[in-house]
Amino acid sequence: MGKSQSKQPISEVKDGNDVRFALVGTGGCGKSAFVNAARGIDDEDELAASVDVVGTEQQPTEYIYPSNPHVCFCDLPGYGTPSYPDLETYWRILELEKFDIFLIFISLRVTELDLAIIKKVKSIKKSFFLIRTKIDVECMMNKDLLSKIKDYIVTRTKHLSCAEEDIFLISNYYPFEWDFFRLIQAIIHVMPSPEKDITQQYLAEARTYIKQNGVSGIEEFLRKKLEGSKDVKIRFGITGDSGTGKSTFINAIRGLNDDDDGAAKVDVVEATKEPTEYQHPNNQMIIFVDLPGIGTPNYPNLPIYSEKVGLEDYDTFLIFTANRFTQNDLELAKKVKSIGKSFSLIRTKIDVECTPREGRSINEQEILEKMNKDCIDNVKDLISSEKEIFLISNYHKDK
């Protein structure tokens, strides 16, 4: 197939009898990587959709399905960004009503924008599939998470009557694991009939290959197509006021003491001047980025902070707070939510608060409940579950 058939601006694709799939979701949720995986090419291929750790697609781009010029995957910009801050703007500018079928991608948490677009798509009576990506990242850490993730999505979308069979848990880099194969079959099912015959033949060959060689054989078969694919990485933005224990947390979770070689720098004065990356010791695809504290001379307010540290570059956030919940904490949480990213609120230095003073006894459980309630009261409109709030001590990891 010629290059002009594989990738072109949306305005150049004919309407006719095309079946147009709109790929929507927050930035970094894996839309572009899916376009490549579904077409059997790696991310570095000349005709591949651009995949990067920062936002790449600023304009809609159509990618023609390899063996059917009437089937198009339209890779749309992510929503919840400055260019597309809300559903109304996103829908209007991208003219989403003209698409036939929606592939709604989510990663980590189901956001309010995700729920809003599901509701909108249902209101215009269009079909959609809900696709939870990056399953390989989480299930490498804990294989028992799969059913928990599925249950979470079902619960979050229950009020929208989403059919459970239309929810798919996938990895774009392991196409024959989890629900990727089932998703491709579902997409094929709604394609124009000529494509079904061709693709069903391909799938029959793939199934024969599995029967003859086993699962490891089909992985090798696909590896030839996906050779050179980049590992999927998830980047945690570790943020909050200066001195709240961000760097100490990074050391604790990596099993290091503050004075060990390779440890994040910890000091009684501001130590982190620029974003610094630290890999998880057991999974190099998990990156903790120690961000400078907000509210310092170098980062005095949220607009300057957001621009300098590039909040949109991260997949999810841990917002650290200590002592009292501050205006900076609230503004950070609102900002993260506004760009369609998830966050957990981490209340640190619990050991200090729960230490008896001057010989007086304390009720530790009462103190913890009071702190937890304070956190909930401050971010209750920004979180989907109280489970996203944690009370910790970086130096007492058993509590």
mmCIF file of C-alpha atoms in Angstrom:
data_model
loop_
_atom_site.group_PDB
_atom_site.id
_atom_site.type_symbol
_atom_site.label_atom_id
_atom_site.label_comp_id
_atom_site.label_asym_id
_atom_site.label_seq_id
_atom_site.Cartn_x
_atom_site.Cartn_y
_atom_site.Cartn_z
ATOM 1 C CA MET A 1 0.000 0.000 0.000
ATOM 2 C CA GLY A 2 1.325 3.460 -0.882
ATOM 3 C CA LYS A 3 2.411 5.930 1.744
ATOM 4 C CA SER A 4 -0.326 8.379 0.850
ATOM 5 C CA GLN A 5 -2.889 5.780 1.864
ATOM 6 C CA SER A 6 -1.465 5.176 5.298
ATOM 7 C CA LYS A 7 -1.331 8.582 6.907
ATOM 8 C CA GLN A 8 -2.971 11.825 5.928
ATOM 9 C CA PRO A 9 -4.597 14.917 7.406
ATOM 10 C CA ILE A 10 -8.246 14.463 8.227
ATOM 11 C CA SER A 11 -9.366 16.983 5.614
ATOM 12 C CA GLU A 12 -7.902 14.830 2.803
ATOM 13 C CA VAL A 13 -9.803 11.663 3.653
ATOM 14 C CA LYS A 14 -12.936 11.102 1.574
ATOM 15 C CA ASP A 15 -16.254 10.657 3.319
ATOM 16 C CA GLY A 16 -18.015 8.202 0.990
ATOM 17 C CA ASN A 17 -18.580 4.870 2.735
ATOM 18 C CA ASP A 18 -15.643 5.204 5.118
ATOM 19 C CA VAL A 19 -15.951 3.851 8.633
ATOM 20 C CA ARG A 20 -14.212 6.358 10.864
ATOM 21 C CA PHE A 21 -12.997 5.385 14.296
ATOM 22 C CA ALA A 22 -12.405 8.357 16.608
ATOM 23 C CA LEU A 23 -9.612 7.606 19.089
ATOM 24 C CA VAL A 24 -10.186 9.831 22.108
ATOM 25 C CA GLY A 25 -8.814 10.090 25.638
ATOM 26 C CA THR A 26 -6.506 12.107 27.832
ATOM 27 C CA GLY A 27 -2.962 12.854 26.664
ATOM 28 C CA GLY A 28 -0.584 9.926 27.134
ATOM 29 C CA CYS A 29 -3.276 7.246 27.378
ATOM 30 C CA GLY A 30 -1.898 5.206 24.466
ATOM 31 C CA LYS A 31 -4.044 6.212 21.472
ATOM 32 C CA SER A 32 -1.127 6.637 19.065
ATOM 33 C CA ALA A 33 0.610 3.471 20.264
ATOM 34 C CA PHE A 34 -2.622 1.569 19.618
ATOM 35 C CA VAL A 35 -2.814 2.923 16.055
ATOM 36 C CA ASN A 36 0.636 1.473 15.445
ATOM 37 C CA ALA A 37 -0.011 -1.855 17.154
ATOM 38 C CA ALA A 38 -3.332 -2.365 15.339
ATOM 39 C CA ARG A 39 -1.578 -1.792 12.003
ATOM 40 C CA GLY A 40 1.289 -4.139 12.905
ATOM 41 C CA ILE A 41 4.076 -1.549 12.825
ATOM 42 C CA ASP A 42 6.451 -0.314 15.510
ATOM 43 C CA ASP A 43 6.605 3.207 16.895
ATOM 44 C CA GLU A 44 9.767 4.047 14.913
ATOM 45 C CA ASP A 45 8.334 3.105 11.517
ATOM 46 C CA GLU A 46 8.231 5.856 8.897
ATOM 47 C CA LEU A 47 4.439 5.655 8.721
ATOM 48 C CA ALA A 48 3.869 5.240 12.455
ATOM 49 C CA ALA A 49 1.770 7.562 14.579
ATOM 50 C CA SER A 50 4.080 9.691 16.696
ATOM 51 C CA VAL A 51 4.550 8.282 20.208
ATOM 52 C CA ASP A 52 6.459 10.144 22.883
ATOM 53 C CA VAL A 53 6.522 10.818 26.631
ATOM 54 C CA VAL A 54 5.107 14.280 25.953
ATOM 55 C CA GLY A 55 2.049 15.257 23.919
ATOM 56 C CA THR A 56 2.591 14.765 20.192
ATOM 57 C CA GLU A 57 -0.699 14.983 18.293
ATOM 58 C CA GLN A 58 -1.908 18.593 18.066
ATOM 59 C CA GLN A 59 -4.168 18.015 15.054
ATOM 60 C CA PRO A 60 -6.372 15.058 14.091
ATOM 61 C CA THR A 61 -4.579 12.581 11.827
ATOM 62 C CA GLU A 62 -6.175 9.722 9.886
ATOM 63 C CA TYR A 63 -4.433 6.360 9.554
ATOM 64 C CA ILE A 64 -5.862 3.977 6.972
ATOM 65 C CA TYR A 65 -6.272 0.366 8.003
ATOM 66 C CA PRO A 66 -3.694 -1.623 5.945
ATOM 67 C CA SER A 67 -6.037 -3.825 3.884
ATOM 68 C CA ASN A 68 -9.139 -1.623 3.663
ATOM 69 C CA PRO A 69 -8.960 1.980 2.429
ATOM 70 C CA HIS A 70 -12.492 2.593 3.749
ATOM 71 C CA VAL A 71 -11.499 2.053 7.394
ATOM 72 C CA CYS A 72 -9.770 4.940 9.165
ATOM 73 C CA PHE A 73 -8.389 5.345 12.658
ATOM 74 C CA CYS A 74 -8.441 9.051 13.524
ATOM 75 C CA ASP A 75 -5.841 9.821 16.193
ATOM 76 C CA LEU A 76 -7.266 12.859 17.986
ATOM 77 C CA PRO A 77 -5.463 15.196 20.407
ATOM 78 C CA GLY A 78 -5.911 14.397 24.075
ATOM 79 C CA TYR A 79 -8.584 16.185 26.061
ATOM 80 C CA GLY A 80 -8.090 17.923 29.397
ATOM 81 C CA THR A 81 -5.234 20.023 27.965
ATOM 82 C CA PRO A 82 -4.974 23.827 27.598
ATOM 83 C CA SER A 83 -6.079 23.504 23.964
ATOM 84 C CA TYR A 84 -9.024 21.267 24.857
ATOM 85 C CA PRO A 85 -9.769 21.950 28.554
ATOM 86 C CA ASP A 86 -13.375 20.740 28.571
ATOM 87 C CA LEU A 87 -15.692 18.440 26.640
ATOM 88 C CA GLU A 88 -17.689 21.224 24.987
ATOM 89 C CA THR A 89 -14.559 22.779 23.455
ATOM 90 C CA TYR A 90 -13.146 19.386 22.483
ATOM 91 C CA TRP A 91 -16.361 18.219 20.823
ATOM 92 C CA ARG A 92 -16.973 21.478 18.961
ATOM 93 C CA ILE A 93 -13.474 22.061 17.585
ATOM 94 C CA LEU A 94 -12.914 18.463 16.485
ATOM 95 C CA GLU A 95 -16.474 18.039 15.170
ATOM 96 C CA LEU A 96 -16.782 14.649 16.805
ATOM 97 C CA GLU A 97 -20.357 14.069 15.664
ATOM 98 C CA LYS A 98 -19.072 13.134 12.185
ATOM 99 C CA PHE A 99 -17.315 9.990 13.420
ATOM 100 C CA ASP A 100 -18.978 6.583 13.261
ATOM 101 C CA ILE A 101 -17.476 4.680 16.180
ATOM 102 C CA PHE A 102 -15.505 5.838 19.227
ATOM 103 C CA LEU A 103 -12.536 4.140 20.867
ATOM 104 C CA ILE A 104 -12.330 5.768 24.295
ATOM 105 C CA PHE A 105 -8.907 5.240 25.884
ATOM 106 C CA ILE A 106 -8.239 5.556 29.600
ATOM 107 C CA SER A 107 -5.188 4.894 31.742
ATOM 108 C CA LEU A 108 -4.939 4.521 35.508
ATOM 109 C CA ARG A 109 -8.159 6.293 36.567
ATOM 110 C CA VAL A 110 -11.506 6.933 34.873
ATOM 111 C CA THR A 111 -11.662 10.732 34.871
ATOM 112 C CA GLU A 112 -14.714 12.973 34.873
ATOM 113 C CA LEU A 113 -13.873 13.913 31.282
ATOM 114 C CA ASP A 114 -13.862 10.223 30.358
ATOM 115 C CA LEU A 115 -17.323 9.838 31.886
ATOM 116 C CA ALA A 116 -18.532 13.000 30.153
ATOM 117 C CA ILE A 117 -17.474 11.818 26.702
ATOM 118 C CA ILE A 118 -19.048 8.382 27.247
ATOM 119 C CA LYS A 119 -22.302 10.116 28.138
ATOM 120 C CA LYS A 120 -22.061 12.395 25.104
ATOM 121 C CA VAL A 121 -21.340 9.525 22.700
ATOM 122 C CA LYS A 122 -24.300 7.563 24.064
ATOM 123 C CA SER A 123 -26.545 10.622 23.704
ATOM 124 C CA ILE A 124 -25.930 10.749 19.936
ATOM 125 C CA LYS A 125 -26.437 6.978 19.709
ATOM 126 C CA LYS A 126 -22.942 6.147 18.459
ATOM 127 C CA SER A 127 -21.125 2.918 19.305
ATOM 128 C CA PHE A 128 -18.014 2.933 21.457
ATOM 129 C CA PHE A 129 -15.433 0.675 23.074
ATOM 130 C CA LEU A 130 -13.855 1.573 26.404
ATOM 131 C CA ILE A 131 -10.153 0.683 26.386
ATOM 132 C CA ARG A 132 -8.007 0.600 29.533
ATOM 133 C CA THR A 133 -4.343 0.734 28.454
ATOM 134 C CA LYS A 134 -0.940 0.072 30.084
ATOM 135 C CA ILE A 135 -2.148 -3.132 31.728
ATOM 136 C CA ASP A 136 1.352 -4.608 31.353
ATOM 137 C CA VAL A 137 2.818 -1.920 33.621
ATOM 138 C CA GLU A 138 0.481 -2.683 36.508
ATOM 139 C CA CYS A 139 0.168 -6.437 36.096
ATOM 140 C CA MET A 140 3.951 -6.870 36.055
ATOM 141 C CA MET A 141 3.889 -5.493 39.581
ATOM 142 C CA ASN A 142 0.823 -7.466 40.704
ATOM 143 C CA LYS A 143 -0.932 -9.990 38.469
ATOM 144 C CA ASP A 144 -3.946 -10.048 40.793
ATOM 145 C CA LEU A 145 -4.801 -6.475 39.840
ATOM 146 C CA LEU A 146 -6.548 -7.409 36.585
ATOM 147 C CA SER A 147 -9.952 -8.214 38.075
ATOM 148 C CA LYS A 148 -9.681 -5.242 40.409
ATOM 149 C CA ILE A 149 -9.065 -2.888 37.484
ATOM 150 C CA LYS A 150 -12.004 -4.342 35.560
ATOM 151 C CA ASP A 151 -14.294 -4.050 38.582
ATOM 152 C CA TYR A 152 -13.220 -0.445 39.116
ATOM 153 C CA ILE A 153 -14.073 0.534 35.533
ATOM 154 C CA VAL A 154 -17.413 -1.276 35.666
ATOM 155 C CA THR A 155 -18.284 0.502 38.918
ATOM 156 C CA ARG A 156 -17.226 3.949 37.664
ATOM 157 C CA THR A 157 -19.289 3.598 34.465
ATOM 158 C CA LYS A 158 -22.235 1.685 35.901
ATOM 159 C CA HIS A 159 -24.546 4.716 35.872
ATOM 160 C CA LEU A 160 -23.903 5.080 32.137
ATOM 161 C CA SER A 161 -24.979 1.486 31.425
ATOM 162 C CA CYS A 162 -21.720 0.520 29.717
ATOM 163 C CA ALA A 163 -21.783 -3.080 28.559
ATOM 164 C CA GLU A 164 -19.057 -5.092 30.260
ATOM 165 C CA GLU A 165 -18.189 -6.818 26.979
ATOM 166 C CA ASP A 166 -17.326 -3.408 25.502
ATOM 167 C CA ILE A 167 -14.607 -2.832 28.133
ATOM 168 C CA PHE A 168 -11.119 -3.970 27.123
ATOM 169 C CA LEU A 169 -7.932 -4.200 29.199
ATOM 170 C CA ILE A 170 -4.931 -4.063 26.887
ATOM 171 C CA SER A 171 -1.246 -3.418 26.394
ATOM 172 C CA ASN A 172 -0.240 -1.910 23.066
ATOM 173 C CA TYR A 173 3.133 -3.661 23.328
ATOM 174 C CA TYR A 174 1.868 -7.164 24.132
ATOM 175 C CA PRO A 175 -0.844 -7.654 21.465
ATOM 176 C CA PHE A 176 -1.564 -11.285 22.286
ATOM 177 C CA GLU A 177 -1.973 -10.727 26.002
ATOM 178 C CA TRP A 178 -5.096 -9.681 27.920
ATOM 179 C CA ASP A 179 -7.914 -8.234 25.739
ATOM 180 C CA PHE A 180 -5.990 -6.876 22.760
ATOM 181 C CA PHE A 181 -6.944 -9.745 20.455
ATOM 182 C CA ARG A 182 -10.585 -9.541 21.575
ATOM 183 C CA LEU A 183 -10.577 -5.787 20.885
ATOM 184 C CA ILE A 184 -9.249 -6.288 17.354
ATOM 185 C CA GLN A 185 -11.945 -8.870 16.738
ATOM 186 C CA ALA A 186 -14.608 -6.446 17.992
ATOM 187 C CA ILE A 187 -13.285 -3.732 15.665
ATOM 188 C CA ILE A 188 -13.215 -6.169 12.743
ATOM 189 C CA HIS A 189 -16.815 -7.070 13.480
ATOM 190 C CA VAL A 190 -17.971 -3.501 12.762
ATOM 191 C CA MET A 191 -15.773 -3.033 9.682
ATOM 192 C CA PRO A 192 -17.192 -3.153 6.153
ATOM 193 C CA SER A 193 -17.730 -6.778 5.103
ATOM 194 C CA PRO A 194 -14.871 -6.995 2.500
ATOM 195 C CA GLU A 195 -12.379 -6.332 5.245
ATOM 196 C CA LYS A 196 -13.901 -8.969 7.485
ATOM 197 C CA ASP A 197 -13.084 -11.736 5.001
ATOM 198 C CA ILE A 198 -9.471 -10.639 4.562
ATOM 199 C CA THR A 199 -8.825 -10.063 8.247
ATOM 200 C CA GLN A 200 -10.597 -13.224 9.361
ATOM 201 C CA GLN A 201 -8.207 -15.129 7.073
ATOM 202 C CA TYR A 202 -5.277 -13.419 8.825
ATOM 203 C CA LEU A 203 -6.728 -14.240 12.231
ATOM 204 C CA ALA A 204 -7.297 -17.845 11.180
ATOM 205 C CA GLU A 205 -3.628 -18.063 10.207
ATOM 206 C CA ALA A 206 -2.663 -16.559 13.564
ATOM 207 C CA ARG A 207 -4.813 -19.076 15.424
ATOM 208 C CA THR A 208 -3.250 -21.902 13.390
ATOM 209 C CA TYR A 209 0.184 -20.570 14.320
ATOM 210 C CA ILE A 210 -0.778 -20.628 18.002
ATOM 211 C CA LYS A 211 -2.074 -24.197 17.673
ATOM 212 C CA GLN A 212 1.130 -25.391 16.048
ATOM 213 C CA ASN A 213 3.678 -23.379 18.036
ATOM 214 C CA GLY A 214 1.942 -22.325 21.237
ATOM 215 C CA VAL A 215 1.674 -18.857 22.709
ATOM 216 C CA SER A 216 5.427 -18.334 22.683
ATOM 217 C CA GLY A 217 5.368 -18.984 18.953
ATOM 218 C CA ILE A 218 2.813 -16.277 18.238
ATOM 219 C CA GLU A 219 4.767 -13.811 20.375
ATOM 220 C CA GLU A 220 7.766 -14.471 18.167
ATOM 221 C CA PHE A 221 5.553 -14.047 15.109
ATOM 222 C CA LEU A 222 4.414 -10.645 16.325
ATOM 223 C CA ARG A 223 7.843 -9.633 17.541
ATOM 224 C CA LYS A 224 9.009 -9.489 13.933
ATOM 225 C CA LYS A 225 6.373 -6.847 13.274
ATOM 226 C CA LEU A 226 6.854 -4.968 16.496
ATOM 227 C CA GLU A 227 10.636 -5.212 16.655
ATOM 228 C CA GLY A 228 12.035 -2.008 18.029
ATOM 229 C CA SER A 229 8.916 -1.017 19.959
ATOM 230 C CA LYS A 230 9.710 1.112 22.973
ATOM 231 C CA ASP A 231 8.904 -0.054 26.474
ATOM 232 C CA VAL A 232 5.834 1.522 27.975
ATOM 233 C CA LYS A 233 6.789 3.800 30.823
ATOM 234 C CA ILE A 234 4.707 5.456 33.488
ATOM 235 C CA ARG A 235 6.022 8.654 35.018
ATOM 236 C CA PHE A 236 4.902 9.759 38.472
ATOM 237 C CA GLY A 237 5.172 13.480 39.147
ATOM 238 C CA ILE A 238 6.118 13.837 42.844
ATOM 239 C CA THR A 239 4.929 17.318 43.736
ATOM 240 C CA GLY A 240 3.834 19.566 46.609
ATOM 241 C CA ASP A 241 5.183 22.275 48.877
ATOM 242 C CA SER A 242 8.888 22.355 49.632
ATOM 243 C CA GLY A 243 9.875 20.331 52.698
ATOM 244 C CA THR A 244 6.924 17.940 52.652
ATOM 245 C CA GLY A 245 9.056 14.807 52.252
ATOM 246 C CA LYS A 246 8.968 14.206 48.503
ATOM 247 C CA SER A 247 12.647 13.303 48.156
ATOM 248 C CA THR A 248 12.597 11.219 51.326
ATOM 249 C CA PHE A 249 9.627 9.269 49.972
ATOM 250 C CA ILE A 250 11.502 8.499 46.747
ATOM 251 C CA ASN A 251 14.402 7.146 48.773
ATOM 252 C CA ALA A 252 12.103 5.096 51.005
ATOM 253 C CA ILE A 253 10.229 3.473 48.124
ATOM 254 C CA ARG A 254 13.543 2.638 46.433
ATOM 255 C CA GLY A 255 14.871 1.069 49.624
ATOM 256 C CA LEU A 256 17.609 3.665 50.131
ATOM 257 C CA ASN A 257 18.691 5.738 53.091
ATOM 258 C CA ASP A 258 18.927 9.486 52.571
ATOM 259 C CA ASP A 259 22.740 9.369 52.636
ATOM 260 C CA ASP A 260 23.157 6.389 50.256
ATOM 261 C CA ASP A 261 24.781 6.751 46.847
ATOM 262 C CA GLY A 262 22.099 7.452 44.264
ATOM 263 C CA ALA A 263 19.616 8.699 46.830
ATOM 264 C CA ALA A 264 17.499 11.779 46.176
ATOM 265 C CA LYS A 265 19.020 14.741 47.999
ATOM 266 C CA VAL A 266 17.335 15.551 51.329
ATOM 267 C CA ASP A 267 18.099 18.662 53.353
ATOM 268 C CA VAL A 268 16.547 21.085 55.836
ATOM 269 C CA VAL A 269 16.635 23.692 53.082
ATOM 270 C CA GLU A 270 15.264 23.319 49.566
ATOM 271 C CA ALA A 271 17.324 20.587 47.879
ATOM 272 C CA THR A 272 15.499 19.884 44.611
ATOM 273 C CA LYS A 273 16.032 22.714 42.140
ATOM 274 C CA GLU A 274 15.055 20.927 38.905
ATOM 275 C CA PRO A 275 12.890 17.874 38.063
ATOM 276 C CA THR A 276 14.991 14.745 38.670
ATOM 277 C CA GLU A 277 14.099 11.215 37.564
ATOM 278 C CA TYR A 278 14.565 8.061 39.641
ATOM 279 C CA GLN A 279 13.776 4.544 38.396
ATOM 280 C CA HIS A 280 11.978 1.989 40.520
ATOM 281 C CA PRO A 281 14.572 -0.681 41.429
ATOM 282 C CA ASN A 282 12.357 -3.610 40.387
ATOM 283 C CA ASN A 283 10.771 -2.120 37.295
ATOM 284 C CA GLN A 284 12.647 0.362 35.143
ATOM 285 C CA MET A 285 9.419 1.343 33.395
ATOM 286 C CA ILE A 286 8.249 3.012 36.611
ATOM 287 C CA ILE A 287 9.778 6.486 36.896
ATOM 288 C CA PHE A 288 9.460 8.767 39.910
ATOM 289 C CA VAL A 289 10.189 12.391 39.013
ATOM 290 C CA ASP A 290 11.158 14.454 42.047
ATOM 291 C CA LEU A 291 9.761 17.903 41.274
ATOM 292 C CA PRO A 292 10.869 21.103 43.005
ATOM 293 C CA GLY A 293 8.588 22.413 45.715
ATOM 294 C CA ILE A 294 5.970 24.993 44.810
ATOM 295 C CA GLY A 295 5.878 28.271 46.702
ATOM 296 C CA THR A 296 9.633 28.892 46.668
ATOM 297 C CA PRO A 297 11.468 31.894 45.125
ATOM 298 C CA ASN A 298 12.153 29.861 41.959
ATOM 299 C CA TYR A 299 8.558 28.604 41.738
ATOM 300 C CA PRO A 300 6.448 31.223 43.546
ATOM 301 C CA ASN A 301 3.032 30.404 42.064
ATOM 302 C CA LEU A 302 1.151 27.771 40.083
ATOM 303 C CA PRO A 303 1.383 29.350 36.582
ATOM 304 C CA ILE A 304 5.181 29.651 36.811
ATOM 305 C CA TYR A 305 5.473 26.210 38.408
ATOM 306 C CA SER A 306 3.293 24.508 35.769
ATOM 307 C CA GLU A 307 5.267 26.045 32.923
ATOM 308 C CA LYS A 308 8.714 25.314 34.337
ATOM 309 C CA VAL A 309 8.172 21.714 35.448
ATOM 310 C CA GLY A 310 5.800 20.762 32.604
ATOM 311 C CA LEU A 311 2.933 19.185 34.530
ATOM 312 C CA GLU A 312 1.396 17.723 31.379
ATOM 313 C CA ASP A 313 4.473 15.547 30.828
ATOM 314 C CA TYR A 314 3.536 13.140 33.616
ATOM 315 C CA ASP A 315 1.063 10.256 33.635
ATOM 316 C CA THR A 316 -0.109 10.653 37.216
ATOM 317 C CA PHE A 317 0.816 12.598 40.348
ATOM 318 C CA LEU A 318 1.543 12.143 44.023
ATOM 319 C CA ILE A 319 0.763 15.441 45.769
ATOM 320 C CA PHE A 320 2.583 15.694 49.095
ATOM 321 C CA THR A 321 1.296 17.758 51.986
ATOM 322 C CA ALA A 322 2.483 18.096 55.588
ATOM 323 C CA ASN A 323 1.288 19.857 58.736
ATOM 324 C CA ARG A 324 -1.560 21.902 57.212
ATOM 325 C CA PHE A 325 -3.332 21.633 53.856
ATOM 326 C CA THR A 326 -2.273 24.750 51.940
ATOM 327 C CA GLN A 327 -3.652 26.836 49.089
ATOM 328 C CA ASN A 328 -0.777 25.532 46.956
ATOM 329 C CA ASP A 329 -1.957 21.964 47.638
ATOM 330 C CA LEU A 330 -5.489 22.814 46.549
ATOM 331 C CA GLU A 331 -4.379 24.661 43.408
ATOM 332 C CA LEU A 332 -2.090 21.791 42.418
ATOM 333 C CA ALA A 333 -4.906 19.267 42.833
ATOM 334 C CA LYS A 334 -7.273 21.409 40.759
ATOM 335 C CA LYS A 335 -4.636 21.902 38.061
ATOM 336 C CA VAL A 336 -3.874 18.186 37.814
ATOM 337 C CA LYS A 337 -7.585 17.421 37.586
ATOM 338 C CA SER A 338 -8.101 20.084 34.903
ATOM 339 C CA ILE A 339 -5.557 18.468 32.570
ATOM 340 C CA GLY A 340 -7.248 15.096 32.908
ATOM 341 C CA LYS A 341 -4.572 13.477 35.059
ATOM 342 C CA SER A 342 -5.088 11.449 38.228
ATOM 343 C CA PHE A 343 -3.450 12.086 41.572
ATOM 344 C CA SER A 344 -3.110 10.683 45.072
ATOM 345 C CA LEU A 345 -2.804 12.944 48.092
ATOM 346 C CA ILE A 346 0.008 11.949 50.454
ATOM 347 C CA ARG A 347 -0.035 13.383 53.996
ATOM 348 C CA THR A 348 3.495 12.937 55.369
ATOM 349 C CA LYS A 349 5.283 13.204 58.737
ATOM 350 C CA ILE A 350 2.568 11.265 60.519
ATOM 351 C CA ASP A 351 5.176 9.992 62.972
ATOM 352 C CA VAL A 352 5.814 13.567 64.128
ATOM 353 C CA GLU A 353 2.120 14.286 64.661
ATOM 354 C CA CYS A 354 1.600 11.022 66.560
ATOM 355 C CA THR A 355 4.544 11.448 68.943
ATOM 356 C CA PRO A 356 3.499 12.239 72.551
ATOM 357 C CA ARG A 357 4.745 15.630 73.764
ATOM 358 C CA GLU A 358 5.933 16.488 77.266
ATOM 359 C CA GLY A 359 4.831 13.156 78.629
ATOM 360 C CA ARG A 360 1.206 13.615 77.641
ATOM 361 C CA SER A 361 -0.602 10.593 76.233
ATOM 362 C CA ILE A 362 -2.263 10.810 72.828
ATOM 363 C CA ASN A 363 -4.976 8.948 70.958
ATOM 364 C CA GLU A 364 -3.184 8.026 67.728
ATOM 365 C CA GLN A 365 -6.295 6.671 66.007
ATOM 366 C CA GLU A 366 -8.216 9.854 66.750
ATOM 367 C CA ILE A 367 -5.400 11.996 65.347
ATOM 368 C CA LEU A 368 -5.204 9.897 62.173
ATOM 369 C CA GLU A 369 -8.954 10.075 61.639
ATOM 370 C CA LYS A 370 -8.888 13.847 62.087
ATOM 371 C CA MET A 371 -6.062 14.283 59.559
ATOM 372 C CA ASN A 372 -7.725 11.945 57.076
ATOM 373 C CA LYS A 373 -11.016 13.860 57.362
ATOM 374 C CA ASP A 374 -9.189 17.155 56.815
ATOM 375 C CA CYS A 375 -7.641 15.829 53.611
ATOM 376 C CA ILE A 376 -10.978 14.487 52.380
ATOM 377 C CA ASP A 377 -12.783 17.761 53.122
ATOM 378 C CA ASN A 378 -10.229 19.700 51.094
ATOM 379 C CA VAL A 379 -10.222 17.527 47.958
ATOM 380 C CA LYS A 380 -13.579 15.731 48.102
ATOM 381 C CA ASP A 381 -14.706 17.313 44.824
ATOM 382 C CA LEU A 382 -11.480 16.326 43.053
ATOM 383 C CA ILE A 383 -11.111 12.626 43.894
ATOM 384 C CA SER A 384 -13.197 9.591 43.024
ATOM 385 C CA SER A 385 -12.382 7.614 46.156
ATOM 386 C CA GLU A 386 -11.047 8.129 49.664
ATOM 387 C CA LYS A 387 -8.559 5.395 48.778
ATOM 388 C CA GLU A 388 -6.583 8.065 46.913
ATOM 389 C CA ILE A 389 -5.563 9.649 50.248
ATOM 390 C CA PHE A 390 -2.626 8.224 52.209
ATOM 391 C CA LEU A 391 -1.204 9.070 55.634
ATOM 392 C CA ILE A 392 2.447 8.017 55.842
ATOM 393 C CA SER A 393 5.795 8.333 57.537
ATOM 394 C CA ASN A 394 8.805 7.993 55.267
ATOM 395 C CA TYR A 395 10.859 6.693 58.198
ATOM 396 C CA HIS A 396 8.337 4.206 59.598
ATOM 397 C CA LYS A 397 7.390 2.180 56.540
ATOM 398 C CA ASP A 398 5.630 -0.491 58.608
ATOM 399 C CA LYS A 399 2.856 1.975 59.523
#
